[in-house]
């Protein structure tokens, strides 16, 4: 069969004033007799209301089970970054419960799970721990106080005579102990104390915050028990696969062999979707084979499509030249001093154009979604996502259902790196909804790797025109950067905003180096490619551009790049400490070139970055093997202000280094004739284990305001590598990836 048009599910703007699902205890899956903390919500008809404090007015659920294990519904999604473990540590610290006793799950959508003071609920921007820290600590403290009150009633003693030890309420005078699980029933009907009535622990009292607590999800991941969206199965489920149009904006004109496709083994039905042909079957492999067998004639998009249309003649190489040819002052984002006047009085002027490339997310988990319409008119959907409320609002818009009738099940993510935000054409859930509606049965849609590479959103491409001015001592006193690009936020909105897109320029703006005259600006040029957020966003490309140009200035001025950075940061104690820390970690700064013990010729490069409230400094050591760059060691010092779990921080640095190396050495998305050249990893190589560098990590806990961890370690890696290569080869590197270059000679 071929489905009818889905006019009711067309594209419209997401409403700003979203209706949210009300809190219903029955929907939370809470066991009878368990202690449920719904702060500010009347469960026992005695909850205090009226406070506007995040994490108290809106409930973050804690369920303490009879065996004293703790079920925590996390406001933030786990995707390998360690959020579940950190949440267990933060809540457990104030609750006085061992994080090892926690079962942590992704919370469903709803205002009750918004704990960040900015009113957002997304997992991204390295915000989860730093922006949820206070609310989740308060949550644990309030829960502990309720347990003490229940213990007071149970033991018949004043609350003031009670304390806790992990998992137990303790009456020290009599030596009596009572497990949290035994108090659950009594605690459930007590009023939540006023938030100001609880006192949080001092850092010197911390038992778990600041400790390298084992991850709470590692056992289930290691034993294959974790259920990702691709693993979910429901009764009566069908499977689906798609063949997308080769270029975004095209649509089906005809399917020459559709009758034969319907007769293929296991096929249930075929469907014409916007820009795609879908096959539904009893097994996914049957659906995939049939979808790939379809012989489709595609037609060009109409002028009123409303979406970004990929031109048939688009190529990344031509677009790169187009960006480089655009000149002019651009729109200012940051200024200090007077660049124009200062350039007229400097000893040396240095000009250069640097480039960043498009890159895919290329996460290992293929996109998937499972949709089920229920007899009562509700919709259940399982989908990997970083923003459950935004996804649910979009589903309501597409289906015409109220948000109260939509249940979004946010599974653990198999990596995300910005891949699972609300990208209109890059997620399979709209198609899964359409297919479930058309077939009357639950449908799980999985995009093959080839379809994922065809529809992934990309990190932007940019050409940045730099001008620098050096005084007679070779010190930079002027730096101007004009980026010709479109930012990911501008790309998602499909238009230029009233203000500059910060995500287009971060990493060029906000630099701490004491250069008295500087100017950062942007020329907005709309990209034909659908853009999205990529790990560390604008910093991932702009810190490469800035930090490599800074090394170029150092070379032209006869300055050592490490020493120059120390000089430019001479009044910044925090960053000076960090830069010295990475130098010490590497055994002392030595630029090279030098001969290593194995006889190879090597050099080192240095770079810094300050994204998402944290600061990082990196040194990389490289050699050339058979004309290609080999990175042997990376030393990285990171200062996130305060640390919840040092082991997770170190793991995140290692992961960020791997992705940073993959980006600078190998990754690039190339378009020819409007289509991506790579449709799988054979055409889009990523870093392999045999080329991974040794990573050495130093955590510098300055005690300043807590910053992020997942993204900040990445941006300094590409420029550190490129700067080392420039030192070793004598060739200035102004673009990524380095696989574009042959360093044989």
Short mmCIF file of C-alpha atoms in Angstrom, two decimals, residues 419-689:
data_model
loop_
_atom_site.label_atom_id
_atom_site.label_comp_id
_atom_site.label_asym_id
_atom_site.label_seq_id
_atom_site.Cartn_x
_atom_site.Cartn_y
_atom_site.Cartn_z
CA UNK A 419 23.61 14.93 17.15
CA UNK A 420 20.32 14.48 19.02
CA UNK A 421 18.88 17.96 19.14
CA UNK A 422 15.70 18.94 17.31
CA UNK A 423 16.93 18.82 13.72
CA UNK A 424 13.98 18.92 11.37
CA UNK A 425 15.33 16.70 8.59
CA UNK A 426 17.99 14.77 10.47
CA UNK A 427 15.92 12.64 12.87
CA UNK A 428 13.85 9.55 12.03
CA UNK A 429 11.04 10.13 14.53
CA UNK A 430 8.79 12.20 12.18
CA UNK A 431 8.92 9.35 9.69
CA UNK A 432 8.28 6.75 12.40
CA UNK A 433 5.18 8.67 13.51
CA UNK A 434 3.88 8.80 9.95
CA UNK A 435 4.45 5.09 9.40
CA UNK A 436 2.84 4.07 12.68
CA UNK A 437 -0.18 6.21 11.81
CA UNK A 438 -0.43 4.73 8.32
CA UNK A 439 -0.04 1.07 9.34
CA UNK A 440 -2.01 1.13 12.58
CA UNK A 441 0.82 -0.77 14.26
CA UNK A 442 3.94 0.18 16.20
CA UNK A 443 6.82 0.88 13.84
CA UNK A 444 10.53 0.99 14.62
CA UNK A 445 12.50 2.87 11.99
CA UNK A 446 16.27 2.55 11.76
CA UNK A 447 18.32 4.59 9.34
CA UNK A 448 21.15 2.66 7.76
CA UNK A 449 24.61 4.17 8.02
CA UNK A 450 24.30 5.37 4.43
CA UNK A 451 21.05 7.23 5.15
CA UNK A 452 22.54 8.70 8.33
CA UNK A 453 25.50 10.16 6.43
CA UNK A 454 23.12 11.56 3.82
CA UNK A 455 20.93 13.40 6.35
CA UNK A 456 23.25 14.27 9.24
CA UNK A 457 23.56 17.93 10.19
CA UNK A 458 27.10 19.25 9.88
CA UNK A 459 29.38 21.57 11.78
CA UNK A 460 29.76 24.80 9.77
CA UNK A 461 32.48 25.62 7.30
CA UNK A 462 34.26 28.96 7.74
CA UNK A 463 36.95 31.09 6.16
CA UNK A 464 38.53 33.47 8.66
CA UNK A 465 40.58 36.42 7.50
CA UNK A 466 43.19 37.33 10.09
CA UNK A 467 45.32 40.45 10.40
CA UNK A 468 47.89 40.76 13.12
CA UNK A 469 50.26 43.52 14.06
CA UNK A 470 53.60 43.07 15.87
CA UNK A 471 55.59 45.71 17.71
CA UNK A 472 59.34 46.07 17.24
CA UNK A 473 59.91 43.31 19.83
CA UNK A 474 57.75 40.84 17.94
CA UNK A 475 54.85 41.02 20.42
CA UNK A 476 51.28 41.01 19.01
CA UNK A 477 49.57 44.32 19.71
CA UNK A 478 46.81 43.97 17.09
CA UNK A 479 44.63 41.04 16.13
CA UNK A 480 41.62 41.14 13.82
CA UNK A 481 39.56 38.12 12.76
CA UNK A 482 36.66 38.34 10.31
CA UNK A 483 34.82 35.02 9.96
CA UNK A 484 32.86 34.32 6.80
CA UNK A 485 30.37 31.69 7.89
CA UNK A 486 26.93 30.78 9.13
CA UNK A 487 26.59 29.66 12.72
CA UNK A 488 24.72 26.50 13.73
CA UNK A 489 22.00 28.45 15.54
CA UNK A 490 21.50 30.61 12.45
CA UNK A 491 21.41 27.42 10.42
CA UNK A 492 18.75 25.82 12.58
CA UNK A 493 16.60 28.95 12.36
CA UNK A 494 17.21 29.01 8.59
CA UNK A 495 17.81 32.76 8.72
CA UNK A 496 20.04 35.47 10.11
CA UNK A 497 18.92 36.59 13.54
CA UNK A 498 18.64 40.08 14.91
CA UNK A 499 21.89 39.51 16.81
CA UNK A 500 25.10 37.76 15.89
CA UNK A 501 25.10 34.01 16.45
CA UNK A 502 27.47 33.48 19.37
CA UNK A 503 27.97 29.86 18.32
CA UNK A 504 29.50 31.08 15.05
CA UNK A 505 32.27 33.06 16.74
CA UNK A 506 32.95 31.52 20.17
CA UNK A 507 36.63 30.65 20.35
CA UNK A 508 37.48 33.78 18.36
CA UNK A 509 35.69 35.96 20.90
CA UNK A 510 36.39 35.82 24.60
CA UNK A 511 40.12 35.17 24.39
CA UNK A 512 42.06 36.18 27.48
CA UNK A 513 45.34 37.11 25.79
CA UNK A 514 46.36 40.70 26.51
CA UNK A 515 46.40 42.06 22.96
CA UNK A 516 45.46 45.73 23.33
CA UNK A 517 43.82 46.17 19.93
CA UNK A 518 41.52 43.46 18.69
CA UNK A 519 38.42 43.10 16.61
CA UNK A 520 36.24 40.03 15.91
CA UNK A 521 33.53 40.19 13.26
CA UNK A 522 31.39 38.00 10.99
CA UNK A 523 30.18 38.02 7.41
CA UNK A 524 26.98 35.96 7.34
CA UNK A 525 26.89 33.60 4.36
CA UNK A 526 24.09 31.05 4.26
CA UNK A 527 25.25 27.48 3.77
CA UNK A 528 23.35 25.08 1.51
CA UNK A 529 24.12 22.33 4.05
CA UNK A 530 21.91 21.71 7.08
CA UNK A 531 23.94 22.78 10.10
CA UNK A 532 23.93 21.47 13.64
CA UNK A 533 25.79 21.59 16.92
CA UNK A 534 29.00 19.57 17.17
CA UNK A 535 30.96 18.78 20.32
CA UNK A 536 32.23 22.11 21.72
CA UNK A 537 30.32 23.89 18.91
CA UNK A 538 32.07 27.03 17.59
CA UNK A 539 35.10 26.46 19.80
CA UNK A 540 35.82 23.19 18.01
CA UNK A 541 36.81 25.10 14.88
CA UNK A 542 37.51 28.65 16.03
CA UNK A 543 40.09 27.79 18.66
CA UNK A 544 41.99 25.94 15.94
CA UNK A 545 41.85 29.02 13.74
CA UNK A 546 42.83 31.49 16.45
CA UNK A 547 45.51 29.44 18.18
CA UNK A 548 47.29 28.46 14.96
CA UNK A 549 47.32 32.07 13.78
CA UNK A 550 48.72 33.08 17.16
CA UNK A 551 51.60 30.66 16.53
CA UNK A 552 52.07 32.22 13.11
CA UNK A 553 52.39 35.61 14.79
CA UNK A 554 54.89 34.14 17.26
CA UNK A 555 57.02 32.79 14.40
CA UNK A 556 56.96 36.08 12.52
CA UNK A 557 57.98 37.93 15.67
CA UNK A 558 60.71 35.49 16.62
CA UNK A 559 58.87 34.47 19.78
CA UNK A 560 58.57 31.05 21.38
CA UNK A 561 54.82 30.21 21.26
CA UNK A 562 54.69 28.85 24.81
CA UNK A 563 56.60 31.83 26.19
CA UNK A 564 54.48 34.25 24.18
CA UNK A 565 51.30 32.83 25.69
CA UNK A 566 52.76 33.16 29.18
CA UNK A 567 53.59 36.79 28.43
CA UNK A 568 50.12 37.57 27.04
CA UNK A 569 48.55 35.95 30.14
CA UNK A 570 50.92 37.59 32.63
CA UNK A 571 48.05 39.29 34.48
CA UNK A 572 45.77 36.25 34.43
CA UNK A 573 46.77 34.08 37.36
CA UNK A 574 44.31 31.27 36.63
CA UNK A 575 45.38 30.72 33.01
CA UNK A 576 49.05 31.23 33.81
CA UNK A 577 48.79 28.49 36.42
CA UNK A 578 47.07 26.24 33.90
CA UNK A 579 49.63 26.81 31.16
CA UNK A 580 52.50 26.17 33.56
CA UNK A 581 50.73 23.01 34.75
CA UNK A 582 50.59 21.50 31.26
CA UNK A 583 54.23 22.46 30.71
CA UNK A 584 55.22 20.64 33.89
CA UNK A 585 52.99 17.69 32.98
CA UNK A 586 54.87 17.31 29.68
CA UNK A 587 58.20 17.21 31.48
CA UNK A 588 59.02 20.79 30.62
CA UNK A 589 58.26 22.68 27.44
CA UNK A 590 60.48 21.86 24.49
CA UNK A 591 59.32 22.95 21.07
CA UNK A 592 61.79 21.14 18.87
CA UNK A 593 62.35 19.80 16.36
CA UNK A 594 64.24 17.15 18.31
CA UNK A 595 65.19 13.50 17.93
CA UNK A 596 63.24 11.05 20.10
CA UNK A 597 64.67 7.90 21.66
CA UNK A 598 63.33 5.80 18.78
CA UNK A 599 65.23 7.96 16.30
CA UNK A 600 62.16 9.72 14.92
CA UNK A 601 62.19 13.46 14.33
CA UNK A 602 59.57 15.17 16.49
CA UNK A 603 58.19 18.52 17.59
CA UNK A 604 55.65 19.84 20.05
CA UNK A 605 52.83 22.35 19.79
CA UNK A 606 50.81 24.18 22.42
CA UNK A 607 47.31 25.67 22.45
CA UNK A 608 44.65 26.86 24.90
CA UNK A 609 40.86 27.10 24.97
CA UNK A 610 38.24 28.41 27.41
CA UNK A 611 34.82 27.03 26.43
CA UNK A 612 31.74 26.49 28.57
CA UNK A 613 33.07 27.96 31.79
CA UNK A 614 36.24 25.86 31.92
CA UNK A 615 39.81 26.32 30.71
CA UNK A 616 42.18 23.88 29.04
CA UNK A 617 45.77 23.89 27.85
CA UNK A 618 47.28 21.17 25.66
CA UNK A 619 50.66 20.14 24.32
CA UNK A 620 50.96 17.60 21.50
CA UNK A 621 54.06 15.75 20.27
CA UNK A 622 54.12 14.65 16.63
CA UNK A 623 56.26 13.01 14.00
CA UNK A 624 55.82 12.28 10.30
CA UNK A 625 55.41 8.65 9.18
CA UNK A 626 55.18 7.92 5.46
CA UNK A 627 54.08 11.48 4.76
CA UNK A 628 51.34 11.43 7.40
CA UNK A 629 51.14 12.98 10.84
CA UNK A 630 51.56 10.72 13.83
CA UNK A 631 50.59 12.08 17.26
CA UNK A 632 52.51 10.25 19.96
CA UNK A 633 51.53 12.04 23.15
CA UNK A 634 49.03 14.63 24.28
CA UNK A 635 49.35 16.39 27.62
CA UNK A 636 46.29 18.30 28.75
CA UNK A 637 45.61 20.35 31.86
CA UNK A 638 42.00 21.31 32.56
CA UNK A 639 40.56 23.69 35.13
CA UNK A 640 36.79 23.26 35.50
CA UNK A 641 36.76 25.21 38.75
CA UNK A 642 35.30 22.42 40.86
CA UNK A 643 35.13 18.68 40.24
CA UNK A 644 32.46 16.13 41.16
CA UNK A 645 34.24 13.00 39.88
CA UNK A 646 37.93 13.18 38.87
CA UNK A 647 37.81 9.81 37.08
CA UNK A 648 34.97 11.01 34.87
CA UNK A 649 36.85 14.23 34.14
CA UNK A 650 39.89 12.23 33.08
CA UNK A 651 37.73 9.95 30.92
CA UNK A 652 36.10 12.96 29.29
CA UNK A 653 39.51 14.46 28.51
CA UNK A 654 40.58 11.21 26.89
CA UNK A 655 37.41 11.06 24.80
CA UNK A 656 37.71 14.70 23.79
CA UNK A 657 41.34 14.20 22.79
CA UNK A 658 40.33 11.26 20.59
CA UNK A 659 37.66 13.31 18.81
CA UNK A 660 39.95 16.32 18.53
CA UNK A 661 42.65 14.18 16.95
CA UNK A 662 40.12 12.58 14.61
CA UNK A 663 38.98 16.04 13.51
CA UNK A 664 42.41 17.51 12.89
CA UNK A 665 43.92 14.45 11.27
CA UNK A 666 41.11 12.88 9.26
CA UNK A 667 37.55 14.14 9.37
CA UNK A 668 36.05 16.19 6.56
CA UNK A 669 32.66 16.10 4.87
CA UNK A 670 33.04 16.66 1.15
CA UNK A 671 30.18 17.45 -1.23
CA UNK A 672 30.30 17.04 -5.00
CA UNK A 673 27.33 17.70 -7.29
CA UNK A 674 25.12 18.39 -4.29
CA UNK A 675 25.77 15.02 -2.63
CA UNK A 676 28.13 13.91 0.14
CA UNK A 677 31.04 11.89 -1.19
CA UNK A 678 31.07 9.66 1.90
CA UNK A 679 28.11 7.49 2.84
CA UNK A 680 29.90 5.32 5.40
CA UNK A 681 33.13 5.13 7.35
CA UNK A 682 35.05 3.83 4.34
CA UNK A 683 34.71 7.29 2.81
CA UNK A 684 34.72 9.19 6.10
CA UNK A 685 37.60 7.77 8.13
CA UNK A 686 37.71 8.39 11.86
CA UNK A 687 40.58 7.88 14.27
CA UNK A 688 41.37 4.23 14.97
CA UNK A 689 42.82 2.80 18.15
#
